[in-house]
Short mmCIF file of C-alpha atoms and ligand atoms in Angstrom, two decimals:
data_model
loop_
_atom_site.label_atom_id
_atom_site.label_comp_id
_atom_site.label_asym_id
_atom_site.label_seq_id
_atom_site.Cartn_x
_atom_site.Cartn_y
_atom_site.Cartn_z
CA MET A 1 183.05 20.14 364.41
CA LYS A 2 179.61 19.81 366.71
CA LEU A 3 176.76 20.91 366.29
CA LEU A 4 173.27 21.75 369.03
CA VAL A 5 169.65 20.89 367.94
CA ILE A 6 166.91 22.49 369.94
CA GLY A 7 164.08 19.78 370.38
CA SER A 8 162.73 16.69 371.40
CA GLY A 9 160.65 14.87 368.38
CA GLY A 10 160.84 12.48 365.38
CA ARG A 11 161.46 16.42 363.01
CA GLU A 12 164.82 16.88 365.62
CA HIS A 13 166.08 12.87 365.82
CA ALA A 14 166.00 13.22 361.51
CA LEU A 15 167.79 16.74 361.57
CA ALA A 16 170.30 15.39 364.14
CA TRP A 17 170.79 11.84 362.64
CA LYS A 18 171.43 13.79 358.81
CA LEU A 19 173.41 16.35 360.42
CA ALA A 20 175.70 13.47 361.73
CA ARG A 21 175.98 12.24 358.03
CA SER A 22 178.24 14.60 357.79
CA PRO A 23 181.85 14.21 356.97
CA ARG A 24 182.65 17.23 359.44
CA VAL A 25 180.69 16.70 362.21
CA SER A 26 182.07 15.55 365.00
CA ARG A 27 179.02 14.46 367.23
CA VAL A 28 175.62 16.55 367.62
CA LEU A 29 173.55 17.93 370.56
CA VAL A 30 169.99 17.05 371.08
CA ALA A 31 168.43 19.39 373.65
CA PRO A 32 166.54 17.62 375.43
CA GLY A 33 166.21 14.49 372.82
CA ASN A 34 164.86 11.05 373.22
CA ALA A 35 165.80 7.59 373.70
CA GLY A 36 166.44 7.71 369.26
CA THR A 37 168.48 10.46 369.89
CA ALA A 38 170.79 8.76 373.06
CA ARG A 39 171.24 5.77 371.26
CA GLU A 40 172.23 6.99 367.34
CA ASP A 41 176.08 7.26 367.02
CA GLY A 42 177.35 10.68 366.66
CA LEU A 43 174.58 12.21 368.59
CA ALA A 44 174.41 12.82 372.39
CA ASN A 45 171.58 14.71 374.28
CA ALA A 46 172.14 17.13 376.45
CA ALA A 47 169.53 18.37 379.30
CA ALA A 48 168.66 21.95 378.72
CA ASP A 49 165.12 23.57 378.02
CA ALA A 50 165.17 27.19 378.80
CA ILE A 51 166.19 29.59 376.65
CA PRO A 52 169.68 30.79 378.91
CA GLU A 53 170.83 27.40 379.07
CA LEU A 54 170.95 26.93 375.65
CA VAL A 55 173.08 29.84 374.99
CA ALA A 56 174.85 28.41 378.08
CA LEU A 57 175.60 25.23 376.12
CA ALA A 58 175.98 26.41 372.80
CA LYS A 59 178.56 28.64 374.51
CA ARG A 60 180.24 25.74 376.53
CA GLU A 61 180.83 22.81 374.26
CA ALA A 62 181.72 25.46 371.21
CA VAL A 63 179.41 24.71 368.88
CA ALA A 64 179.60 25.70 365.29
CA PHE A 65 176.11 26.30 365.18
CA THR A 66 172.35 25.57 366.36
CA VAL A 67 169.24 24.30 364.36
CA VAL A 68 166.52 25.09 365.98
CA GLY A 69 163.41 22.04 365.67
CA PRO A 70 159.99 23.34 366.97
CA GLU A 71 157.74 26.59 366.93
CA ALA A 72 158.02 27.63 370.84
CA PRO A 73 161.62 28.60 371.20
CA LEU A 74 161.75 30.68 367.73
CA ALA A 75 158.12 32.35 368.56
CA GLU A 76 159.44 33.21 372.53
CA GLY A 77 162.71 34.74 370.94
CA ILE A 78 166.13 31.68 371.08
CA VAL A 79 167.60 33.86 367.80
CA ASP A 80 167.88 36.70 369.02
CA ALA A 81 168.84 35.71 372.34
CA PHE A 82 171.72 33.27 370.49
CA ARG A 83 172.71 36.17 368.05
CA ALA A 84 172.59 38.59 370.99
CA ALA A 85 175.38 36.53 372.36
CA GLY A 86 177.46 36.24 369.24
CA LEU A 87 176.13 32.50 368.61
CA LYS A 88 175.41 31.10 364.94
CA ILE A 89 171.72 29.75 365.35
CA PHE A 90 169.01 28.93 362.25
CA GLY A 91 165.77 30.19 362.12
CA PRO A 92 163.77 32.91 362.51
CA THR A 93 163.77 35.64 364.63
CA ARG A 94 160.83 36.26 367.00
CA ALA A 95 159.86 39.09 364.91
CA ALA A 96 160.16 37.18 362.09
CA ALA A 97 158.33 33.69 363.36
CA ARG A 98 154.56 35.90 363.50
CA LEU A 99 154.39 34.42 360.26
CA GLU A 100 153.27 31.02 362.31
CA SER A 101 152.66 32.77 365.94
CA SER A 102 149.76 35.27 365.07
CA LYS A 103 147.31 33.73 362.29
CA GLU A 104 145.80 37.81 361.89
CA PHE A 105 149.64 38.91 361.31
CA ALA A 106 149.65 35.86 359.02
CA LYS A 107 147.09 36.51 356.85
CA GLN A 108 147.48 40.57 356.85
CA PHE A 109 150.94 39.97 355.59
CA MET A 110 150.30 37.96 352.78
CA GLN A 111 147.42 40.60 351.47
CA ARG A 112 149.73 43.28 351.79
CA HIS A 113 152.42 41.22 349.71
CA GLY A 114 149.98 39.93 347.25
CA ILE A 115 150.46 36.50 348.47
CA PRO A 116 147.31 34.11 347.61
CA THR A 117 145.22 33.21 350.12
CA ALA A 118 141.69 32.41 351.64
CA ALA A 119 140.04 35.70 352.25
CA TYR A 120 139.28 36.68 356.00
CA ALA A 121 138.15 38.75 358.67
CA ALA A 122 139.76 38.65 362.54
CA PHE A 123 137.31 39.10 365.61
CA SER A 124 138.23 39.50 369.40
CA GLU A 125 134.56 39.72 370.29
CA PRO A 126 131.65 36.60 369.87
CA ALA A 127 128.89 38.70 368.85
CA PRO A 128 130.19 40.29 365.34
CA ALA A 129 132.35 36.75 364.87
CA HIS A 130 128.58 34.69 365.40
CA GLU A 131 127.38 37.59 362.85
CA TYR A 132 130.13 37.34 360.45
CA VAL A 133 129.44 33.66 359.91
CA GLU A 134 125.56 34.20 359.61
CA ARG A 135 126.54 36.11 356.63
CA GLN A 136 129.03 34.01 354.99
CA GLY A 137 127.26 31.08 355.37
CA ALA A 138 129.42 27.02 356.08
CA PRO A 139 131.49 25.59 355.10
CA ILE A 140 133.45 28.23 356.56
CA VAL A 141 137.16 27.62 359.33
CA ILE A 142 137.69 29.13 362.39
CA LYS A 143 141.32 29.68 363.83
CA ALA A 144 142.88 30.37 367.29
CA ASP A 145 145.05 33.56 366.29
CA GLY A 146 147.95 31.82 368.40
CA LEU A 147 150.21 29.16 368.41
CA ALA A 148 147.45 26.46 369.21
CA ALA A 149 149.59 22.96 368.54
CA GLY A 150 147.40 21.52 365.69
CA LYS A 151 144.06 22.09 367.90
CA GLY A 152 143.30 25.68 366.95
CA VAL A 153 141.84 25.12 363.73
CA VAL A 154 138.08 24.24 363.11
CA VAL A 155 136.93 23.00 359.32
CA ALA A 156 133.30 23.54 360.18
CA MET A 157 130.77 21.79 357.65
CA ASP A 158 127.72 23.62 358.70
CA ALA A 159 127.05 26.88 360.68
CA ALA A 160 126.40 25.15 364.34
CA GLU A 161 129.90 23.83 363.86
CA ALA A 162 131.05 27.10 363.18
CA HIS A 163 128.96 28.81 366.36
CA ALA A 164 130.30 26.31 368.84
CA ALA A 165 134.23 26.90 367.05
CA ILE A 166 133.82 30.54 368.04
CA ASP A 167 132.50 29.57 371.28
CA ARG A 168 135.01 27.35 372.17
CA LEU A 169 138.40 28.72 370.80
CA LEU A 170 137.30 32.41 372.28
CA ALA A 171 136.69 30.96 375.51
CA ASP A 172 140.21 28.97 375.72
CA ARG A 173 142.55 31.71 377.05
CA ALA A 174 145.70 30.32 375.92
CA LEU A 175 144.71 30.98 372.28
CA GLY A 176 144.94 34.17 372.80
CA GLY A 177 141.34 35.72 372.62
CA ARG A 178 141.77 36.01 369.24
CA LEU A 179 140.13 34.15 365.87
CA VAL A 180 140.71 34.04 362.18
CA ILE A 181 137.73 33.13 360.16
CA GLU A 182 137.83 32.58 356.89
CA GLU A 183 136.74 31.22 353.76
CA PHE A 184 136.23 27.57 352.74
CA LEU A 185 138.81 26.24 350.39
CA GLN A 186 139.18 23.66 348.17
CA GLY A 187 141.36 21.35 347.09
CA GLU A 188 144.54 19.11 347.13
CA GLU A 189 147.37 19.83 350.20
CA ALA A 190 151.32 19.69 350.39
CA SER A 191 153.52 20.88 352.67
CA PHE A 192 155.98 23.00 350.34
CA ILE A 193 159.69 24.17 352.67
CA VAL A 194 162.47 26.15 351.89
CA LEU A 195 165.87 26.77 353.65
CA ALA A 196 165.83 30.08 353.34
CA ASP A 197 168.51 32.95 354.34
CA GLY A 198 166.71 36.44 353.81
CA ARG A 199 166.81 36.82 350.80
CA HIS A 200 167.10 33.22 348.66
CA ALA A 201 165.10 30.24 348.74
CA LEU A 202 166.07 27.29 348.31
CA ALA A 203 163.85 24.54 348.27
CA LEU A 204 163.78 21.43 349.46
CA ALA A 205 160.85 18.05 348.13
CA THR A 206 157.80 18.39 348.43
CA SER A 207 155.35 16.32 350.40
CA GLN A 208 152.28 15.78 351.91
CA ASP A 209 150.89 15.05 355.74
CA HIS A 210 147.91 12.63 356.77
CA LYS A 211 146.54 14.65 360.21
CA ARG A 212 142.88 12.71 360.24
CA LEU A 213 143.83 9.35 363.40
CA PHE A 214 142.30 7.19 361.03
CA ASP A 215 142.22 5.66 357.68
CA GLY A 216 140.74 7.57 354.85
CA ASP A 217 141.73 10.21 356.47
CA ARG A 218 138.54 10.00 358.69
CA GLY A 219 138.67 10.50 363.10
CA PRO A 220 140.02 13.57 364.75
CA ASN A 221 142.93 15.96 363.69
CA THR A 222 146.39 15.00 365.04
CA GLY A 223 149.86 16.73 364.50
CA GLY A 224 150.02 14.50 361.58
CA MET A 225 150.23 10.39 361.06
CA GLY A 226 152.74 9.83 358.45
CA ALA A 227 153.51 11.20 355.38
CA TYR A 228 155.44 10.61 352.21
CA SER A 229 158.04 12.77 349.55
CA PRO A 230 157.56 14.21 347.19
CA ALA A 231 154.18 15.01 346.69
CA PRO A 232 153.06 14.43 342.56
CA VAL A 233 150.66 17.18 343.21
CA VAL A 234 153.06 19.66 342.76
CA THR A 235 154.23 19.08 339.22
CA PRO A 236 156.83 21.16 337.91
CA ALA A 237 154.69 24.03 336.84
CA VAL A 238 153.25 23.92 340.25
CA HIS A 239 156.48 24.59 341.56
CA ALA A 240 157.19 27.75 339.52
CA ARG A 241 153.91 28.56 340.27
CA VAL A 242 155.20 28.73 344.20
CA MET A 243 158.22 30.17 343.96
CA ARG A 244 156.93 32.90 341.90
CA GLU A 245 153.63 33.92 343.78
CA VAL A 246 154.45 32.71 347.44
CA ILE A 247 158.24 31.95 348.71
CA GLN A 248 159.51 34.80 346.42
CA PRO A 249 156.90 37.33 347.97
CA ALA A 250 157.30 36.20 351.11
CA LEU A 251 161.24 36.73 351.84
CA ALA A 252 160.75 39.85 349.25
CA GLY A 253 157.89 40.79 352.08
CA MET A 254 159.72 40.07 355.39
CA GLU A 255 163.16 42.35 354.33
CA LYS A 256 161.09 44.81 353.31
CA ASP A 257 158.56 44.85 356.09
CA GLY A 258 162.48 45.03 358.05
CA THR A 259 162.30 41.63 359.56
CA PRO A 260 164.37 39.76 356.70
CA TYR A 261 163.62 35.93 356.91
CA SER A 262 165.83 33.17 357.32
CA GLY A 263 165.05 29.63 359.06
CA PHE A 264 163.05 26.58 357.01
CA LEU A 265 160.16 28.51 355.72
CA TYR A 266 157.25 26.15 355.40
CA ALA A 267 153.99 27.17 353.18
CA GLY A 268 151.33 24.69 353.36
CA LEU A 269 149.33 24.99 350.50
CA MET A 270 146.40 24.71 348.67
CA ILE A 271 146.61 23.06 345.02
CA THR A 272 142.58 23.74 343.09
CA GLY A 273 141.93 20.96 340.25
CA ASP A 274 143.48 23.93 337.49
CA GLY A 275 146.49 24.57 339.43
CA ARG A 276 146.30 27.59 341.69
CA VAL A 277 148.28 27.72 344.71
CA ARG A 278 146.46 29.43 347.74
CA VAL A 279 148.77 29.55 351.20
CA LEU A 280 146.65 28.04 353.93
CA GLU A 281 148.82 28.76 356.34
CA PHE A 282 152.84 29.37 357.16
CA ASN A 283 154.71 27.38 359.54
CA CYS A 284 158.13 29.02 360.74
CA ARG A 285 160.39 25.43 361.12
CA LEU A 286 160.41 21.86 359.48
CA GLY A 287 156.81 19.48 359.83
CA ASP A 288 156.67 16.96 361.57
CA PRO A 289 156.35 14.33 360.15
CA GLU A 290 157.24 15.84 356.55
CA THR A 291 161.12 16.11 357.45
CA GLN A 292 161.58 12.45 358.04
CA PRO A 293 160.57 11.32 354.87
CA ILE A 294 162.36 14.77 353.15
CA LEU A 295 165.58 14.14 354.63
CA LEU A 296 165.80 9.87 354.19
CA ARG A 297 165.79 11.19 350.17
CA LEU A 298 168.72 14.49 351.10
CA LYS A 299 171.30 13.49 349.20
CA SER A 300 173.75 16.69 349.65
CA ASP A 301 175.40 17.45 353.14
CA LEU A 302 172.70 19.29 355.66
CA VAL A 303 176.05 21.24 357.11
CA THR A 304 176.95 22.89 353.80
CA LEU A 305 173.40 23.59 352.92
CA ILE A 306 172.72 25.56 356.50
CA GLU A 307 176.08 27.00 356.12
CA HIS A 308 175.11 28.89 353.03
CA ALA A 309 171.91 30.11 354.37
CA LEU A 310 173.90 31.84 357.36
CA SER A 311 175.91 33.44 354.38
CA GLY A 312 173.60 34.40 352.78
CA THR A 313 174.17 32.38 349.55
CA LEU A 314 171.42 30.09 349.62
CA ASP A 315 171.90 31.41 346.19
CA ARG A 316 174.99 29.34 345.57
CA ALA A 317 173.77 26.22 346.46
CA GLU A 318 171.97 23.13 345.35
CA ALA A 319 170.48 20.15 346.96
CA GLU A 320 170.31 16.57 345.05
CA TRP A 321 167.51 14.56 345.81
CA ASP A 322 167.31 10.76 345.72
CA THR A 323 164.54 9.82 343.31
CA ARG A 324 163.21 7.53 345.30
CA ILE A 325 159.86 7.58 347.44
CA ALA A 326 160.61 8.14 350.87
CA LEU A 327 156.90 7.24 353.51
CA ALA A 328 156.84 7.02 356.83
CA VAL A 329 154.84 5.49 358.95
CA VAL A 330 153.50 7.03 362.91
CA LEU A 331 152.99 4.59 365.81
CA ALA A 332 151.01 6.42 368.31
CA ALA A 333 150.42 5.89 371.26
CA HIS A 334 147.63 4.29 373.38
CA GLY A 335 145.24 6.93 374.05
CA TYR A 336 146.46 9.63 371.35
CA PRO A 337 145.49 12.52 370.69
CA ASP A 338 143.48 13.79 373.64
CA ALA A 339 145.60 11.99 376.79
CA PRO A 340 148.64 9.68 375.35
CA ARG A 341 149.44 6.96 377.48
CA LYS A 342 153.55 6.83 379.07
CA GLY A 343 155.84 4.54 380.10
CA ASP A 344 154.73 1.93 377.68
CA ALA A 345 157.44 -0.54 376.43
CA ILE A 346 158.35 -0.61 373.05
CA HIS A 347 160.42 -3.99 371.67
CA GLY A 348 161.40 -5.39 368.23
CA LEU A 349 162.93 -2.29 367.11
CA PRO A 350 165.30 -3.05 364.32
CA PRO A 351 168.52 -1.46 363.20
CA PRO A 352 168.87 1.33 360.37
CA THR A 353 169.56 0.30 356.87
CA GLU A 354 170.44 2.21 353.60
CA ASP A 355 166.68 2.30 352.76
CA SER A 356 165.37 2.92 355.95
CA HIS A 357 165.41 4.26 359.79
CA VAL A 358 163.01 4.36 362.54
CA PHE A 359 163.30 8.26 364.11
CA HIS A 360 161.56 8.60 366.86
CA ALA A 361 159.68 10.83 368.67
CA GLY A 362 158.00 10.14 372.22
CA THR A 363 160.01 7.58 373.80
CA ALA A 364 162.29 7.63 376.31
CA LEU A 365 165.38 5.28 378.20
CA ASN A 366 164.05 3.84 381.34
CA GLY A 367 167.19 2.03 382.40
CA ASP A 368 167.97 -0.53 378.60
CA ASP A 369 164.09 -0.22 377.43
CA VAL A 370 162.93 1.88 375.43
CA VAL A 371 159.10 2.93 376.84
CA THR A 372 157.36 5.06 375.07
CA ALA A 373 156.48 9.11 376.14
CA GLY A 374 154.28 10.91 374.41
CA GLY A 375 151.74 10.71 371.64
CA ARG A 376 153.30 10.12 368.67
CA VAL A 377 156.39 7.42 369.56
CA LEU A 378 158.11 6.96 366.43
CA ALA A 379 158.32 7.49 362.75
CA VAL A 380 159.32 4.03 360.62
CA THR A 381 161.02 5.92 357.69
CA VAL A 382 162.14 4.44 354.26
CA LEU A 383 163.18 4.73 350.24
CA GLY A 384 161.36 2.67 347.61
CA GLY A 385 160.75 2.59 344.18
CA ASN A 386 157.62 3.44 344.44
CA VAL A 387 154.48 3.89 346.41
CA ARG A 388 153.57 0.51 346.44
CA ALA A 389 157.20 -0.86 347.14
CA ALA A 390 157.71 2.07 349.85
CA GLN A 391 154.22 1.19 352.22
CA ARG A 392 155.12 -2.45 351.85
CA ARG A 393 158.73 -2.16 353.35
CA ALA A 394 157.31 0.71 356.24
CA TYR A 395 154.37 -1.66 357.21
CA GLU A 396 156.64 -5.31 357.33
CA ILE A 397 158.77 -3.11 359.73
CA ALA A 398 155.87 -1.31 361.70
CA ASP A 399 154.09 -4.74 361.93
CA ALA A 400 157.04 -6.12 363.93
CA ILE A 401 157.40 -3.07 366.35
CA ARG A 402 155.49 -3.86 368.78
CA PHE A 403 154.40 -1.67 372.51
CA GLU A 404 150.49 -2.07 373.52
CA GLY A 405 148.12 0.03 372.30
CA VAL A 406 149.97 1.15 369.41
CA GLN A 407 147.84 2.68 366.74
CA PHE A 408 149.14 3.53 363.18
CA ARG A 409 147.22 4.33 359.76
CA ARG A 410 147.91 1.59 357.18
CA ASP A 411 147.03 4.18 354.41
CA ILE A 412 149.72 6.36 354.59
CA GLY A 413 151.04 7.91 350.96
CA HIS A 414 146.83 7.20 349.78
CA ARG A 415 146.78 10.37 347.55
CA ALA A 416 149.98 9.41 345.78
CA LEU A 417 148.07 6.20 344.73
CA GLY A 418 144.31 8.00 343.47
CA GLY A 419 142.82 7.58 346.92
CA PRO A 420 139.87 9.84 348.67
CA ARG A 421 140.26 12.80 348.56
CA LYS A 422 139.17 15.56 350.17
P1 AMP B 1 146.72 25.50 359.40
O1 AMP B 1 146.99 25.05 360.66
O2 AMP B 1 145.77 26.62 359.37
O3 AMP B 1 147.36 25.23 358.26
O4 AMP B 1 144.25 24.10 359.31
C1 AMP B 1 144.89 23.09 359.47
C2 AMP B 1 144.16 22.25 358.84
O5 AMP B 1 143.09 22.97 358.49
C3 AMP B 1 145.11 22.63 357.11
O6 AMP B 1 146.17 21.66 357.23
C4 AMP B 1 144.18 21.55 356.49
O7 AMP B 1 143.51 20.89 356.42
C5 AMP B 1 142.36 22.85 356.94
N1 AMP B 1 142.43 24.49 356.99
C6 AMP B 1 143.02 25.52 357.27
N2 AMP B 1 142.39 26.07 356.74
C7 AMP B 1 141.61 25.66 355.65
C8 AMP B 1 140.90 26.77 354.62
N3 AMP B 1 140.85 27.91 354.34
N4 AMP B 1 140.33 25.77 353.75
C9 AMP B 1 139.88 24.64 354.21
N5 AMP B 1 140.51 23.86 355.38
C10 AMP B 1 141.52 24.34 355.65
#
C-alpha cells in the first residue's frame, strides 16, 4: 500500500521512515518533505501544499491513508476536507483541533470536564489584563490565545515582564488579539502522547523535550533543541494518573461535546514533587523533536496501530517498545531561533544504523548537496543502554556533521541524570 504524510519537518521524516518499515507499505509520499525524505529508502517527496492539492494527490496516488504532521493544516480543516472526499486520514477535525488552536477553548474544556490545569482568566483588552496581573502578582504566565509556533507564551518572573508581555502579545495582530493569563506552576515537565480513535487511547512512550537554546535550560525559547524517551518523572503511578485524570476525561469530554477526538493527542504536563499532574497545554499532533526518539523505540508496526485508530479498535491494539533509551539532539542553523540562515552546505551525514538515524528537518537539496533550509536542521537520534551511553553516541555523530554556524546543546537528557530542574 501507499501512504501519505503531510509536513516537512523532523517529526514527518521520522513518521514516514517508521511507516515505510512496515512490510505492507510499498511507498510513503511526503508532501512537501525535505532532503531527508527525498533520499530515504521507501519515501518520495510530492510537491503539494494547499488542501485541495493534497486531496487530489491522495486520490491520484490511491493512498490507503494519510497522516498529518503539523498543527496548521489540522486547524485549517484538512481532516474534514479529506473525509468529505471519501479519503482516510488520521488526525482531528477542525473542531476537535481547537484543543490546540485556541488556548481559551482548551482551558474552558478542561474546566468543564474536571481536567487538572492552572487557574486562568482570558482578556481582549489591555486594562483588565494589567489589573489582573496587579492583583495576582508574579511569577505569572501570559499566553496568546491562537497558534503562535511556540512564540506566544511568556513565563514572566516579575510584574514588569508580565505587563510588557500583555502589551506585546495583544499588539501582535497575527496572534488573534486575545490572551490567557494563568497561574505559574512549578514542577517537572513531560510530554505524554497517545493515539486516539474517538473513544479509546493507546499511550505512546513518554518523553521530555528541551525548549531553551542553551545548555542548563538557559537562553531563548525554541521549537525544541532535543528530546529523550522515556521520561523517568512519569513513573507507573504517574502514568496511571495521567490516563485516568487527563486522557480518558479528555476523550470522553470531546465525545460528549459532539467533537470526538481522533488523531495523536499530546498533553504537555507539569508534574509536581508529590506526583500530582496538571495540563499545561494540549497539542493535536505529535511533538517535534519528541517523535524522533519515540518512534526509534517503537517496535510495533505503526501502520497497524493507525489502522486500529482509524477503525475505532485501539482498545485491541498494543504497542511494543525497545527497552533502551532513545535520545535526539537537534542541530540548528546559524541565527536560530530569530533569523536562521539558509543555504549552508551540510557535510558528514552518516548512513542510518540499527541504533541511530539522522532525521532531517530544515534541509533541501541543491543539486546533489544537502543544504540548510530552516531553523532546526537535523535531529541526530540514537538508542543507548542508558542516558550516558546514548549521549556519547549522539554527540559522536553530531560532532562529525559539519555546516557553517551549526548550534546544538551538549546536555540533552540532563534531567534523567539529575541535572538542574526548572
Ligand atoms: P505551552 O505552549 O502552553 O506549553 O507553554 C510553553 C512553555 O511555557 C511550557 O513548556 C512551559 O515550560 C511554560 N509554561 C506554560 N504554562 C506554564 C505555567 N502555567 N506555569 C509554568 N510554566 C508554564
